[in-house]
CSV table of C-alpha atoms in Angstrom, one decimal:
chain,number,residue,atom,x,y,z
A,1,MET,CA,-13.6,35.1,11.0
A,2,THR,CA,-16.6,34.2,9.7
A,3,PRO,CA,-18.9,37.5,8.9
A,4,ASP,CA,-22.6,37.7,10.3
A,5,TRP,CA,-24.4,37.0,7.4
A,6,LEU,CA,-22.5,33.6,5.9
A,7,PRO,CA,-23.4,30.3,8.3
A,8,ASP,CA,-20.9,28.9,9.6
A,9,LEU,CA,-20.4,25.1,7.9
A,10,GLY,CA,-17.1,24.1,9.5
A,11,LYS,CA,-19.3,24.0,12.5
A,12,ALA,CA,-22.2,22.1,11.3
A,13,LEU,CA,-19.7,19.6,9.0
A,14,GLN,CA,-18.3,18.9,12.4
A,15,ARG,CA,-21.2,18.3,14.2
A,16,LEU,CA,-22.5,15.2,12.0
A,17,VAL,CA,-19.4,14.1,10.9
A,18,ASN,CA,-19.6,13.7,14.9
A,19,ARG,CA,-22.8,12.6,14.6
A,20,ALA,CA,-22.4,9.3,12.7
A,21,VAL,CA,-19.1,8.1,13.9
A,22,ASP,CA,-20.6,7.9,17.0
A,23,ALA,CA,-23.7,7.0,15.6
A,24,VAL,CA,-21.7,3.8,13.5
A,25,VAL,CA,-19.9,3.1,17.2
A,26,THR,CA,-23.2,2.5,19.6
A,27,GLY,CA,-25.0,0.3,16.8
A,28,HIS,CA,-22.3,-1.5,15.7
A,29,GLY,CA,-19.9,-2.1,17.9
A,30,ASP,CA,-19.8,-5.8,18.3
A,31,ASP,CA,-19.2,-6.2,13.6
A,32,LEU,CA,-16.6,-3.4,14.1
A,33,ASP,CA,-14.6,-5.4,16.8
A,34,GLY,CA,-15.1,-8.9,14.1
A,35,LEU,CA,-13.9,-6.2,10.9
A,36,SER,CA,-11.4,-4.7,13.5
A,37,ALA,CA,-10.6,-8.7,14.3
A,38,LEU,CA,-10.7,-10.0,10.9
A,39,LEU,CA,-7.8,-7.1,9.6
A,40,THR,CA,-6.1,-7.9,12.2
A,41,ALA,CA,-5.1,-11.6,12.1
A,42,PRO,CA,-3.8,-12.0,8.6
A,43,VAL,CA,-1.2,-8.8,9.4
A,44,ARG,CA,-0.2,-10.9,13.5
A,45,GLY,CA,0.0,-14.5,10.4
A,46,VAL,CA,2.4,-12.7,8.2
A,47,GLU,CA,4.7,-10.4,11.5
A,48,THR,CA,4.3,-14.0,13.5
A,49,ALA,CA,6.1,-15.7,10.2
A,50,LEU,CA,8.5,-13.6,9.1
A,51,LEU,CA,9.6,-13.3,12.5
A,52,GLY,CA,9.9,-17.2,13.0
A,53,ILE,CA,12.1,-16.4,10.0
A,54,PRO,CA,16.3,-16.4,11.3
A,55,VAL,CA,18.5,-13.3,10.5
A,56,VAL,CA,20.6,-15.2,8.7
A,57,ALA,CA,18.0,-17.0,6.2
A,58,PHE,CA,16.4,-13.8,5.8
A,59,VAL,CA,19.7,-12.4,4.5
A,60,ALA,CA,20.4,-15.4,2.6
A,61,ALA,CA,16.7,-15.3,1.1
A,62,VAL,CA,16.6,-11.8,0.1
A,63,ALA,CA,20.2,-12.2,-1.2
A,64,ALA,CA,19.7,-15.4,-3.5
A,65,GLY,CA,15.7,-13.4,-4.3
A,66,ALA,CA,18.0,-10.0,-5.7
A,67,TRP,CA,20.7,-11.9,-7.7
A,68,LEU,CA,17.5,-14.4,-9.5
A,69,ALA,CA,16.6,-11.2,-10.1
A,70,ARG,CA,20.1,-9.2,-11.7
A,71,ARG,CA,22.2,-11.7,-11.6
A,72,GLU,CA,24.6,-9.2,-10.5
A,73,PRO,CA,27.0,-9.6,-7.1
A,74,GLY,CA,27.2,-5.8,-6.2
A,75,PHE,CA,23.3,-5.8,-6.7
A,76,ALA,CA,22.8,-9.4,-4.2
A,77,LEU,CA,25.4,-8.0,-1.7
A,78,ALA,CA,24.1,-4.3,-1.4
A,79,MET,CA,20.8,-5.9,-0.5
A,80,ALA,CA,22.0,-8.5,2.2
A,81,VAL,CA,23.2,-5.7,3.6
A,82,LEU,CA,19.8,-4.3,4.3
A,83,PRO,CA,18.7,-6.2,6.7
A,84,LEU,CA,21.7,-7.0,8.7
A,85,LEU,CA,22.0,-3.1,8.9
A,86,LEU,CA,18.7,-3.4,10.1
A,87,ALA,CA,19.8,-6.0,12.6
A,88,GLY,CA,22.5,-4.5,13.5
A,89,LEU,CA,20.9,-1.3,14.5
A,90,GLY,CA,18.5,-3.5,17.3
A,91,LEU,CA,15.2,-2.8,15.4
A,92,TRP,CA,14.5,-6.5,13.8
A,93,THR,CA,11.3,-7.2,15.5
A,94,GLU,CA,10.5,-3.4,14.4
A,95,ALA,CA,11.1,-3.6,10.6
A,96,MET,CA,8.9,-7.2,10.7
A,97,GLN,CA,6.1,-5.9,11.9
A,98,SER,CA,6.3,-3.3,9.3
A,99,LEU,CA,6.9,-5.3,6.4
A,100,ALA,CA,4.0,-8.0,8.1
A,101,LEU,CA,1.4,-4.4,7.2
A,102,ILE,CA,3.1,-3.6,3.8
A,103,ILE,CA,3.1,-7.2,2.9
A,104,VAL,CA,-1.1,-7.3,4.1
A,105,ALA,CA,-1.8,-3.8,2.6
A,106,VAL,CA,-0.3,-4.9,-0.8
A,107,ALA,CA,-2.1,-8.0,-0.8
A,108,LEU,CA,-5.7,-6.0,-0.4
A,109,VAL,CA,-4.6,-3.6,-2.9
A,110,VAL,CA,-4.0,-6.0,-5.8
A,111,VAL,CA,-7.2,-8.5,-4.7
A,112,LEU,CA,-8.7,-4.3,-5.2
A,113,GLY,CA,-6.9,-3.0,-7.0
A,114,LEU,CA,-6.9,-4.9,-10.1
A,115,PRO,CA,-9.9,-5.6,-10.8
A,116,LEU,CA,-11.0,-2.2,-10.4
A,117,GLY,CA,-8.8,-1.0,-13.2
A,118,ILE,CA,-10.1,-3.2,-15.4
A,119,ALA,CA,-13.3,-2.8,-14.5
A,120,ALA,CA,-12.6,0.9,-15.2
A,121,ALA,CA,-10.9,-0.1,-18.4
A,122,ARG,CA,-13.8,-2.1,-19.7
A,123,LEU,CA,-16.1,1.1,-19.0
A,124,PRO,CA,-15.6,4.1,-19.1
A,125,ARG,CA,-18.1,6.2,-17.6
A,126,LEU,CA,-17.2,3.8,-14.5
A,127,GLY,CA,-13.6,4.9,-14.9
A,128,ARG,CA,-14.7,8.7,-15.5
A,129,ALA,CA,-16.9,8.6,-11.6
A,130,LEU,CA,-14.1,6.6,-9.6
A,131,ALA,CA,-11.3,9.4,-11.3
A,132,PRO,CA,-12.9,11.6,-7.9
A,133,VAL,CA,-12.8,9.0,-5.4
A,134,TYR,CA,-9.3,8.9,-6.5
A,135,ASP,CA,-7.6,12.5,-6.1
A,136,LEU,CA,-10.0,12.8,-3.1
A,137,MET,CA,-8.1,9.2,-1.6
A,138,GLN,CA,-4.9,10.8,-2.6
A,139,THR,CA,-5.0,14.2,-1.1
A,140,ILE,CA,-6.8,14.5,1.1
A,141,PRO,CA,-4.6,13.9,4.7
A,142,SER,CA,-3.6,11.0,5.8
A,143,PHE,CA,-4.8,12.3,9.9
A,144,VAL,CA,-8.1,13.2,8.0
A,145,TYR,CA,-9.8,9.9,7.7
A,146,LEU,CA,-7.0,8.1,10.4
A,147,ILE,CA,-8.8,10.2,13.8
A,148,PRO,CA,-12.5,8.0,12.8
A,149,VAL,CA,-10.6,4.9,11.1
A,150,ALA,CA,-9.4,5.4,14.8
A,151,MET,CA,-12.1,5.5,16.8
A,152,VAL,CA,-14.2,3.1,14.7
A,153,LEU,CA,-12.2,0.2,14.9
A,154,GLY,CA,-10.2,1.6,17.7
A,155,LEU,CA,-6.3,1.9,17.5
A,156,GLY,CA,-3.2,-1.0,16.3
A,157,ARG,CA,-3.0,-2.8,13.8
A,158,ALA,CA,-6.5,-2.6,12.1
A,159,PRO,CA,-7.0,1.2,11.3
A,160,ALA,CA,-3.4,1.4,10.5
A,161,LEU,CA,-4.1,-1.4,7.9
A,162,LEU,CA,-7.3,-0.2,6.6
A,163,ALA,CA,-5.6,3.2,6.3
A,164,THR,CA,-2.4,2.2,4.4
A,165,LEU,CA,-5.3,0.5,1.4
A,166,ILE,CA,-6.9,4.5,1.0
A,167,TYR,CA,-3.5,5.2,0.6
A,168,ALA,CA,-1.7,2.9,-1.2
A,169,LEU,CA,-5.0,2.1,-3.7
A,170,PRO,CA,-5.2,3.6,-6.5
A,171,PRO,CA,-1.7,4.3,-8.2
A,172,PHE,CA,-2.0,0.8,-8.5
A,173,ALA,CA,-6.0,1.0,-9.3
A,174,ARG,CA,-5.7,3.4,-12.1
A,175,LEU,CA,-2.4,2.0,-13.7
A,176,THR,CA,-4.0,-0.9,-14.2
A,177,GLU,CA,-6.2,0.7,-16.3
A,178,LEU,CA,-3.7,2.7,-17.4
A,179,GLY,CA,-2.2,0.1,-19.0
A,180,LEU,CA,-5.3,-1.8,-20.1
A,181,ARG,CA,-6.4,0.7,-22.2
A,182,GLY,CA,-3.3,1.0,-23.6
A,183,ILE,CA,-3.3,-1.9,-25.6
A,184,ASP,CA,-3.3,-1.7,-29.2
A,185,PRO,CA,-7.0,-1.8,-29.9
A,186,GLY,CA,-6.0,-4.9,-33.5
A,187,VAL,CA,-4.0,-6.7,-30.7
A,188,VAL,CA,-8.2,-6.9,-28.9
A,189,GLN,CA,-9.7,-7.5,-32.0
A,190,ALA,CA,-6.6,-10.3,-33.7
A,191,ALA,CA,-7.8,-12.7,-30.4
A,192,ARG,CA,-11.5,-12.3,-30.9
A,193,ALA,CA,-11.3,-13.2,-34.5
A,194,LEU,CA,-9.6,-16.3,-33.6
A,195,GLY,CA,-12.0,-17.7,-30.7
A,196,LEU,CA,-10.8,-16.3,-27.4
A,197,HIS,CA,-13.1,-15.8,-25.2
A,198,PRO,CA,-13.1,-12.6,-23.2
A,199,ARG,CA,-12.0,-14.1,-20.3
A,200,GLN,CA,-9.3,-15.8,-22.1
A,201,THR,CA,-8.4,-12.4,-24.2
A,202,LEU,CA,-8.2,-10.5,-20.6
A,203,LEU,CA,-5.9,-13.2,-19.1
A,204,LEU,CA,-3.6,-14.2,-22.5
A,205,VAL,CA,-2.9,-11.0,-23.9
A,206,GLU,CA,-4.6,-7.8,-22.3
A,207,LEU,CA,-2.8,-8.5,-19.1
A,208,PRO,CA,0.4,-9.5,-20.4
A,209,LEU,CA,0.8,-6.5,-22.6
A,210,ALA,CA,-0.2,-4.1,-20.0
A,211,ARG,CA,2.4,-6.0,-17.2
A,212,PRO,CA,4.8,-3.2,-17.0
A,213,VAL,CA,2.6,-0.6,-16.2
A,214,ILE,CA,1.2,-2.8,-13.8
A,215,LEU,CA,4.1,-3.9,-12.3
A,216,GLN,CA,5.0,-0.1,-11.5
A,217,GLY,CA,1.6,0.2,-10.1
A,218,LEU,CA,2.6,-2.4,-7.8
A,219,ASN,CA,5.7,-0.6,-7.3
A,220,GLN,CA,4.1,2.8,-6.7
A,221,ALA,CA,2.0,1.3,-3.6
A,222,VAL,CA,4.7,-1.0,-1.8
A,223,MET,CA,6.1,2.4,-1.2
A,224,MET,CA,2.9,4.2,-0.4
A,225,ALA,CA,1.9,2.0,1.8
A,226,LEU,CA,5.8,2.1,3.5
A,227,ALA,CA,4.8,5.5,4.4
A,228,MET,CA,1.6,5.6,5.5
A,229,VAL,CA,2.6,2.4,7.7
A,230,VAL,CA,4.8,5.3,9.5
A,231,VAL,CA,2.3,7.3,9.7
A,232,ALA,CA,-0.1,4.7,10.8
A,233,SER,CA,2.3,4.7,13.9
A,234,MET,CA,-0.2,7.3,15.5
A,235,ILE,CA,-3.0,5.6,16.3
A,236,GLY,CA,-0.7,2.8,17.2
A,237,ALA,CA,0.4,0.1,15.6
A,238,LYS,CA,4.2,-1.2,15.7
A,239,GLY,CA,6.8,-0.8,13.7
A,240,LEU,CA,9.9,1.1,12.8
A,241,GLY,CA,7.2,4.5,12.5
A,242,GLU,CA,6.5,3.7,16.7
A,243,VAL,CA,10.4,4.3,17.0
A,244,VAL,CA,10.5,7.3,15.9
A,245,LEU,CA,7.6,8.5,17.2
A,246,LEU,CA,8.9,8.1,20.8
A,247,GLY,CA,12.3,9.5,20.1
A,248,LEU,CA,10.3,12.3,19.1
A,249,GLN,CA,7.5,11.9,22.9
A,250,ARG,CA,11.2,11.7,24.8
A,251,ALA,CA,13.2,14.8,22.8
A,252,ASP,CA,15.3,12.1,21.6
A,253,PRO,CA,17.0,13.0,18.8
A,254,GLY,CA,18.7,9.9,18.8
A,255,LEU,CA,16.6,7.4,19.0
A,256,GLY,CA,14.8,9.3,16.0
A,257,PHE,CA,17.6,8.8,13.8
A,258,VAL,CA,17.9,5.6,15.0
A,259,GLY,CA,14.4,5.1,13.2
A,260,GLY,CA,14.9,6.8,10.5
A,261,LEU,CA,17.8,5.1,9.1
A,262,ALA,CA,15.5,2.0,9.3
A,263,ILE,CA,13.1,2.8,7.8
A,264,VAL,CA,15.4,4.2,4.9
A,265,ALA,CA,16.8,1.6,4.1
A,266,LEU,CA,13.7,-1.2,5.0
A,267,ALA,CA,12.7,1.3,1.6
A,268,ILE,CA,15.9,0.8,-0.4
A,269,LEU,CA,15.2,-2.8,0.7
A,270,LEU,CA,11.2,-2.9,-0.5
A,271,ASP,CA,12.3,0.1,-2.9
A,272,ARG,CA,15.1,-2.1,-5.3
A,273,MET,CA,14.2,-5.3,-4.4
A,274,ALA,CA,10.2,-4.1,-6.4
A,275,GLN,CA,12.2,-2.9,-8.7
A,276,ALA,CA,14.7,-5.9,-10.0
A,277,PHE,CA,11.2,-8.2,-9.5
A,278,PHE,CA,8.1,-6.2,-11.2
A,279,GLY,CA,10.6,-4.1,-13.9
A,280,GLU,CA,11.9,-4.8,-17.2
A,281,ARG,CA,14.3,-7.7,-16.8
A,282,ARG,CA,17.5,-7.3,-19.3
A,283,PRO,CA,18.7,-9.9,-21.7
A,284,GLN,CA,20.9,-11.9,-21.0
A,285,ALA,CA,24.0,-12.4,-22.8
């Protein structure tokens, strides 16, 4: 209970947020519809492309990619079994819907996070200013911003994509900054002494040297995007999270277990493939 002498800041803040959201929705409804359609279009396009690939072709592509990344028959076979499990569980469409949202979200993370990381590494003041913003993006419970995002953009893929972007962007941007800051200044100075311009130094020297750390950030972004896609089923996002949500709503533990098993299979597939492609390559004998 709030003491009488202490103002009730919670209700005041609640009214302020509600008024702000109402003002945005009522004053910019048409623009928000256009933004929602713009965010939804690439997800629909990737989803259509993935669903157009036969299961056998998808499995073969995964096996081939795993073989090229590791050159280990056991690893390639294990990776090929995972999409077969998704198809065998009868959740292939839902898995491709979740995968499409992850692909688009991670692509946006790279497009936005890479410049932010580079700028923060170049400008220490910007890095210090962005640090608390990243902290808020990662520590605020996802449901806190799922509600206003869903009210502004409506239910479906658009708010799910935006919420996933908010959640997955900080680790990639931070590790990009960390990787660039960790480069030996002498190497950069040597590149400048050889006549390379700052942009050439960045592209030819700094980014390649920071590549392992940046790719670790990309791997983290992929897994965080998957986690958020599951939560985003609460605001109408299609995919595996919706299966688990239906199991909960219908008190159907079997359906929830099947959906959870499919999420685990997709998570293992994404994690192991990301590690294989983004991790350090093993030297070949």
